[in-house]
Coordinates of C-alpha atoms in Angstrom, one line a residue:
X1 CA -90.9 107.2 31.0
X2 CA -94.5 107.4 32.0
X3 CA -95.7 106.5 35.4
X4 CA -97.7 103.5 33.9
X5 CA -94.4 102.3 32.2
X6 CA -92.1 102.6 35.3
X7 CA -94.7 100.5 37.1
X8 CA -95.2 98.1 34.6
X9 CA -91.6 97.4 34.4
X10 CA -91.3 97.5 38.4
X11 CA -94.4 94.8 38.4
X12 CA -92.6 92.8 35.9
X13 CA -89.2 92.8 37.8
X14 CA -91.1 92.1 41.5
X15 CA -92.9 89.2 40.5
X16 CA -90.5 87.8 37.7
X17 CA -93.3 87.7 35.1
X18 CA -90.9 88.0 31.9
X19 CA -87.4 86.8 31.4
X20 CA -84.8 87.6 28.9
X21 CA -85.7 86.2 25.4
X22 CA -89.1 85.4 26.4
X23 CA -92.2 85.0 23.6
X24 CA -95.0 87.0 24.7
X25 CA -98.6 86.5 23.2
X26 CA -100.5 89.3 24.4
X27 CA -104.3 90.0 24.2
X28 CA -104.7 93.0 22.1
X29 CA -108.5 94.2 22.0
X30 CA -107.2 98.0 20.9
X31 CA -108.6 99.3 24.3
X32 CA -106.5 101.6 26.3
X33 CA -105.3 98.8 28.9
X34 CA -104.2 96.6 26.2
X35 CA -102.7 99.3 24.0
X36 CA -100.7 100.7 26.7
X37 CA -99.2 97.5 27.5
X38 CA -98.4 96.4 24.1
X39 CA -96.6 99.9 23.7
X40 CA -94.8 99.0 26.9
X41 CA -93.8 95.8 25.9
X42 CA -92.5 96.7 22.7
X43 CA -90.4 99.4 24.2
X44 CA -88.8 96.7 26.4
X45 CA -88.5 94.1 23.5
X46 CA -84.9 95.5 22.5
X47 CA -83.3 95.3 25.7
X48 CA -84.9 92.2 26.9
X49 CA -84.7 90.7 23.5
X50 CA -88.5 89.7 23.5
X51 CA -90.6 88.5 20.5
X52 CA -94.4 90.0 20.9
X53 CA -97.4 88.2 19.3
X54 CA -100.5 90.3 19.3
X55 CA -103.8 88.6 19.2
X56 CA -107.0 90.3 18.7
X57 CA -110.4 88.3 18.9
X58 CA -113.4 90.1 17.0
X59 CA -116.7 88.9 19.2
X60 CA -118.9 90.5 16.9
X61 CA -120.7 92.1 19.8
X62 CA -121.0 95.4 18.3
X63 CA -121.4 94.9 14.3
X64 CA -119.4 97.8 12.6
X65 CA -117.5 99.0 15.7
X66 CA -116.0 95.8 16.2
X67 CA -114.6 95.9 12.8
X68 CA -113.2 99.1 13.1
X69 CA -111.5 97.7 16.3
X70 CA -109.9 94.7 14.2
X71 CA -108.5 97.4 11.9
X72 CA -107.5 99.7 14.0
X73 CA -105.5 97.0 16.0
X74 CA -104.1 95.2 12.6
X75 CA -102.8 99.1 11.9
X76 CA -101.2 99.4 15.0
X77 CA -99.3 96.3 14.8
X78 CA -98.4 97.0 11.4
X79 CA -97.1 100.5 12.0
X80 CA -94.5 98.5 14.6
X81 CA -93.4 95.5 11.9
X82 CA -95.1 93.1 14.2
X83 CA -97.8 90.7 12.7
X84 CA -101.0 90.3 14.2
X85 CA -103.0 87.3 14.5
X86 CA -107.0 88.3 14.4
X87 CA -109.8 85.9 15.3
X88 CA -113.5 86.4 14.3
X89 CA -116.1 84.6 16.6
X90 CA -119.6 85.0 17.1
X91 CA -119.9 85.2 20.8
X92 CA -123.7 85.7 21.3
X93 CA -124.2 82.5 18.8
X94 CA -121.5 80.7 21.1
X95 CA -123.2 81.5 24.5
X96 CA -126.3 80.1 23.3
X97 CA -125.1 77.1 22.0
X98 CA -123.2 76.4 25.1
X99 CA -125.7 78.0 27.7
X100 CA -123.1 80.3 28.8
X101 CA -123.5 84.2 29.5
X102 CA -121.9 86.2 26.4
X103 CA -119.2 87.5 28.7
X104 CA -118.1 84.0 29.5
X105 CA -118.3 82.8 26.0
X106 CA -116.2 86.0 25.2
X107 CA -113.6 84.9 28.0
X108 CA -113.4 81.4 26.3
X109 CA -112.9 82.6 22.7
X110 CA -110.3 85.1 23.8
X111 CA -108.4 82.3 25.6
X112 CA -108.7 79.8 22.9
X113 CA -107.1 82.4 20.3
X114 CA -104.6 83.1 23.0
X115 CA -103.6 79.5 23.3
X116 CA -103.9 78.6 19.3
X117 CA -101.3 81.5 19.0
X118 CA -98.8 80.0 21.9
X119 CA -99.2 76.5 20.8
X120 CA -97.8 77.7 17.2
X121 CA -95.4 79.9 18.3
X122 CA -93.8 77.4 21.0
X123 CA -93.8 74.7 18.4
X124 CA -92.4 76.9 15.8
X125 CA -89.7 78.9 18.1
X126 CA -89.1 76.1 20.7
X127 CA -89.1 79.1 23.4
X128 CA -90.8 80.0 26.6
X129 CA -94.1 81.6 25.6
X130 CA -96.5 83.7 28.2
X131 CA -100.0 85.1 27.5
X132 CA -100.0 88.5 28.8
X133 CA -103.6 90.1 29.7
X134 CA -104.0 93.7 30.4
X135 CA -106.3 93.6 33.8
X136 CA -105.6 96.9 35.8
X137 CA -105.5 98.0 39.3
X138 CA -108.9 99.4 39.1
X139 CA -110.2 95.7 37.6
X140 CA -108.4 94.5 40.6
X141 CA -110.5 96.8 43.1
X142 CA -114.0 96.0 41.0
X143 CA -113.2 92.1 41.0
X144 CA -112.6 92.0 44.6
X145 CA -115.6 94.1 45.8
X146 CA -117.8 92.0 43.1
X147 CA -116.6 88.7 44.9
X148 CA -117.5 90.1 48.2
X149 CA -120.8 90.9 47.1
X150 CA -121.2 87.3 46.2
X151 CA -120.1 85.9 49.6
X152 CA -116.4 84.9 48.4
X153 CA -114.1 82.7 50.4
X154 CA -110.7 84.1 51.8
X155 CA -109.2 82.9 48.7
X156 CA -111.4 85.0 46.7
X157 CA -110.3 88.2 48.3
X158 CA -106.9 87.6 46.6
X159 CA -108.5 88.9 43.5
X160 CA -106.6 88.5 40.3
X161 CA -103.3 86.8 40.4
X162 CA -100.1 88.4 38.9
X163 CA -99.2 85.1 37.1
X164 CA -101.3 81.7 37.0
X165 CA -101.4 78.7 34.8
X166 CA -104.1 78.3 32.4
X167 CA -104.7 74.9 30.7
X168 CA -106.6 73.7 27.5
X169 CA -106.7 70.0 26.6
X170 CA -103.7 69.2 29.3
X171 CA -101.3 72.2 27.7
X172 CA -100.6 74.9 30.3
X173 CA -99.5 78.0 29.5
X174 CA -98.5 81.0 32.1
X175 CA -100.9 83.6 31.9
X176 CA -99.2 87.0 33.2
X177 CA -100.6 90.6 34.1
X178 CA -97.8 93.4 34.0
X179 CA -100.7 96.0 34.1
X180 CA -102.1 95.1 37.8
X181 CA -100.3 97.5 39.7
X182 CA -101.5 100.6 37.3
X183 CA -104.2 102.9 37.8
X184 CA -106.8 103.4 34.8
X185 CA -105.6 107.3 35.0
X186 CA -102.2 106.3 34.3
X187 CA -103.0 104.2 31.7
X188 CA -104.9 107.2 29.8
X189 CA -102.0 109.4 30.4
X190 CA -99.5 107.0 28.7
X191 CA -101.6 106.6 26.1
X192 CA -102.0 110.4 25.7
X193 CA -98.5 111.3 26.2
X194 CA -97.3 108.7 23.2
X195 CA -100.5 109.5 21.0
X196 CA -101.5 105.9 20.9
X197 CA -105.2 106.8 20.5
X198 CA -106.9 103.7 21.4
X199 CA -110.3 102.6 20.4
X200 CA -113.3 102.9 23.0
X201 CA -115.9 100.2 23.8
X202 CA -119.3 102.3 24.5
X203 CA -120.6 99.1 26.4
X204 CA -118.2 99.8 29.1
X205 CA -119.9 102.9 29.8
X206 CA -123.4 101.3 29.9
X207 CA -125.0 99.2 33.2
X208 CA -125.6 96.3 31.2
X209 CA -123.2 94.1 32.9
X210 CA -122.9 93.6 36.9
X211 CA -119.2 94.6 36.7
X212 CA -119.9 97.7 35.0
X213 CA -122.6 98.7 37.7
X214 CA -120.1 98.2 40.0
X215 CA -117.6 100.4 38.4
X216 CA -120.3 103.2 37.2
X217 CA -122.7 102.9 40.4
X218 CA -121.3 101.4 43.4
X219 CA -118.0 102.5 43.7
X220 CA -118.3 106.0 42.8
X221 CA -121.4 105.7 45.5
X222 CA -119.3 104.3 48.2
X223 CA -116.4 106.8 47.5
X224 CA -118.4 109.7 48.0
X225 CA -120.8 108.5 51.2
X226 CA -118.3 106.5 53.2
X227 CA -114.6 106.2 51.7
X228 CA -112.9 108.2 49.0
X229 CA -109.9 105.5 48.9
X230 CA -112.1 102.5 48.3
X231 CA -110.3 101.3 45.3
X232 CA -106.8 101.5 47.3
X233 CA -108.4 99.8 50.1
X234 CA -109.6 96.8 48.1
X235 CA -106.1 96.4 46.3
X236 CA -104.5 96.3 49.8
X237 CA -106.8 93.7 51.1
X238 CA -106.2 91.5 48.0
X239 CA -102.5 92.0 48.6
X240 CA -102.9 90.8 52.5
X241 CA -105.3 88.0 51.2
X242 CA -103.0 87.0 48.5
X243 CA -99.9 86.4 50.9
X244 CA -102.5 84.5 53.4
X245 CA -103.7 82.5 50.4
X246 CA -100.2 81.6 49.5
X247 CA -99.5 80.3 53.3
X248 CA -102.3 78.3 53.1
X249 CA -101.9 76.4 50.4
X250 CA -98.1 75.8 50.9
X251 CA -99.1 74.2 54.1
X252 CA -101.7 72.3 52.5
X253 CA -99.2 70.8 50.2
X254 CA -97.2 69.8 53.0
X255 CA -99.9 68.4 54.8
X256 CA -101.2 66.4 51.8
X257 CA -98.1 64.9 51.2
X258 CA -97.8 63.4 54.6
X259 CA -101.0 61.9 54.6
X260 CA -101.5 60.9 51.1
X261 CA -101.4 56.9 50.4
X262 CA -100.0 55.5 47.1
X263 CA -100.7 52.0 47.2
X264 CA -103.3 49.8 48.6
X265 CA -102.7 47.2 51.4
X266 CA -101.5 44.6 48.5
X267 CA -99.1 47.0 47.1
X268 CA -101.3 47.9 44.1
X269 CA -100.9 51.7 43.2
X270 CA -104.3 53.7 43.2
X271 CA -105.6 54.5 39.4
X272 CA -105.1 58.4 38.0
X273 CA -108.8 59.1 39.0
X274 CA -108.5 58.4 42.6
X275 CA -106.7 60.3 45.5
X276 CA -106.4 58.5 48.8
X277 CA -105.7 59.7 52.0
X278 CA -105.2 58.7 55.9
X279 CA -108.6 59.2 57.5
X280 CA -107.6 60.2 60.9
X281 CA -104.8 62.5 60.0
X282 CA -107.1 64.2 57.8
X283 CA -109.9 64.6 60.6
X284 CA -107.1 66.2 63.2
X285 CA -106.1 69.1 60.7
X286 CA -107.6 72.7 61.1
X287 CA -110.7 72.8 59.2
X288 CA -108.9 75.6 56.8
X289 CA -106.2 73.4 55.7
X290 CA -108.8 70.3 55.5
X291 CA -111.2 71.8 53.5
X292 CA -108.3 73.0 51.0
X293 CA -106.6 69.5 50.9
X294 CA -110.2 68.2 49.9
X295 CA -110.3 70.6 47.1
X296 CA -106.6 69.8 46.0
X297 CA -107.3 66.3 46.0
X298 CA -110.1 67.0 43.8
X299 CA -108.0 69.2 41.6
X300 CA -105.8 66.7 40.9
X301 CA -108.2 64.3 39.5
X302 CA -110.3 67.0 37.3
X303 CA -112.9 68.7 39.7
X304 CA -111.8 72.1 40.1
X305 CA -115.1 73.9 40.2
X306 CA -118.8 74.1 41.5
X307 CA -117.7 72.6 45.1
X308 CA -119.8 74.4 47.7
X309 CA -119.3 74.8 51.6
X310 CA -122.2 72.6 52.0
X311 CA -120.5 69.6 50.2
X312 CA -117.3 69.9 52.2
X313 CA -119.2 70.2 55.6
X314 CA -120.9 67.0 54.6
X315 CA -117.7 65.7 53.9
X316 CA -116.4 66.7 57.3
X317 CA -119.2 64.9 59.1
X318 CA -118.3 61.4 57.6
X319 CA -114.4 62.1 57.6
X320 CA -114.6 62.9 61.5
X321 CA -115.6 59.9 62.9
X322 CA -115.1 56.2 62.9
X323 CA -117.8 54.4 61.4
X324 CA -118.9 52.0 58.3
X325 CA -118.4 53.2 54.6
X326 CA -120.1 56.6 54.1
X327 CA -120.1 58.4 50.4
X328 CA -120.8 61.8 49.7
X329 CA -121.6 62.9 46.3
X330 CA -119.9 66.1 44.6
X331 CA -120.6 67.9 41.2
X332 CA -119.8 66.9 37.6
X333 CA -119.5 63.0 38.8
X334 CA -117.2 63.0 41.6
X335 CA -117.5 61.7 45.0
X336 CA -115.8 61.1 48.5
X337 CA -116.0 57.9 50.4
X338 CA -114.6 57.2 53.8
X339 CA -114.0 53.5 54.1
X340 CA -111.2 51.2 56.0
X341 CA -109.7 54.2 57.5
X342 CA -109.2 55.8 54.2
X343 CA -110.6 58.7 52.5
X344 CA -111.2 58.3 48.5
X345 CA -111.5 61.0 46.3
X346 CA -112.6 59.5 43.1
X347 CA -114.2 60.2 39.4
X348 CA -117.1 57.9 39.1

């Protein structure tokens, strides 16, 4: 058993990522990471009674090479006796149409493909379905450094989660990352050991994206000049921050349950697009908890992005004192209003 396979199995066990008889939808690009993960899950399939459902997306970013990648993945799956679901999406056109970057459009298209297959599998087998993606430990280190450079909050230092839920149209599936503790060199060693010969995306070696620049230029520079164990240190920081994040959000949920109001003074329940909390109790919370409570309240009614520190601080100013009705506008048609000793989180 290779070092990579041993670590993948350990990560799955330690974080309870996969259970017996699960159906696993795996993103299979054909690169070393996804091929390594696919190979290990295939090796685990019989003993854990897993069913593997590979999904490949041809982004059409690299005409010619993209079609070769697709053919490689389909042939690999066929050699294992596993059906591959392939999708072709012009992600450059999608990016132009939606105003996204090409990276964002590619991610959206990939997860749309994963969800289509996951929903089909769930409906056809009435089984537990998980979506496996193949970020490795190097990706974790690069992500944390990237977030530091962009001025992340402490939650962002936790990096990529081993497991999370992602929703599409009200339907949620668990996304798991069994490769997250495996270093890139161990992935390469596994592929070499078993003669897997994954495809190579030459754009990964070009400084055309910020993430590529961090991987190819910044990290090697820091390792040479300041800290040869930079990646290990960043991953360690991520583990510490993830533990702190888990504690803070557990406390946030407890506090929110205590200060939530479910109905008005006449006993009428608040609508599904409104969350109401007690003002004084929210004001007395430590800022770290109060801000998370606000984020959670907005998240419950549909706002989960683009909430800036400036908006939260503006909300603090009107939550913190008794006064007449005051409102702070939040992005995408949401607002926070303080009135009659209550804090209203609403979708306009």
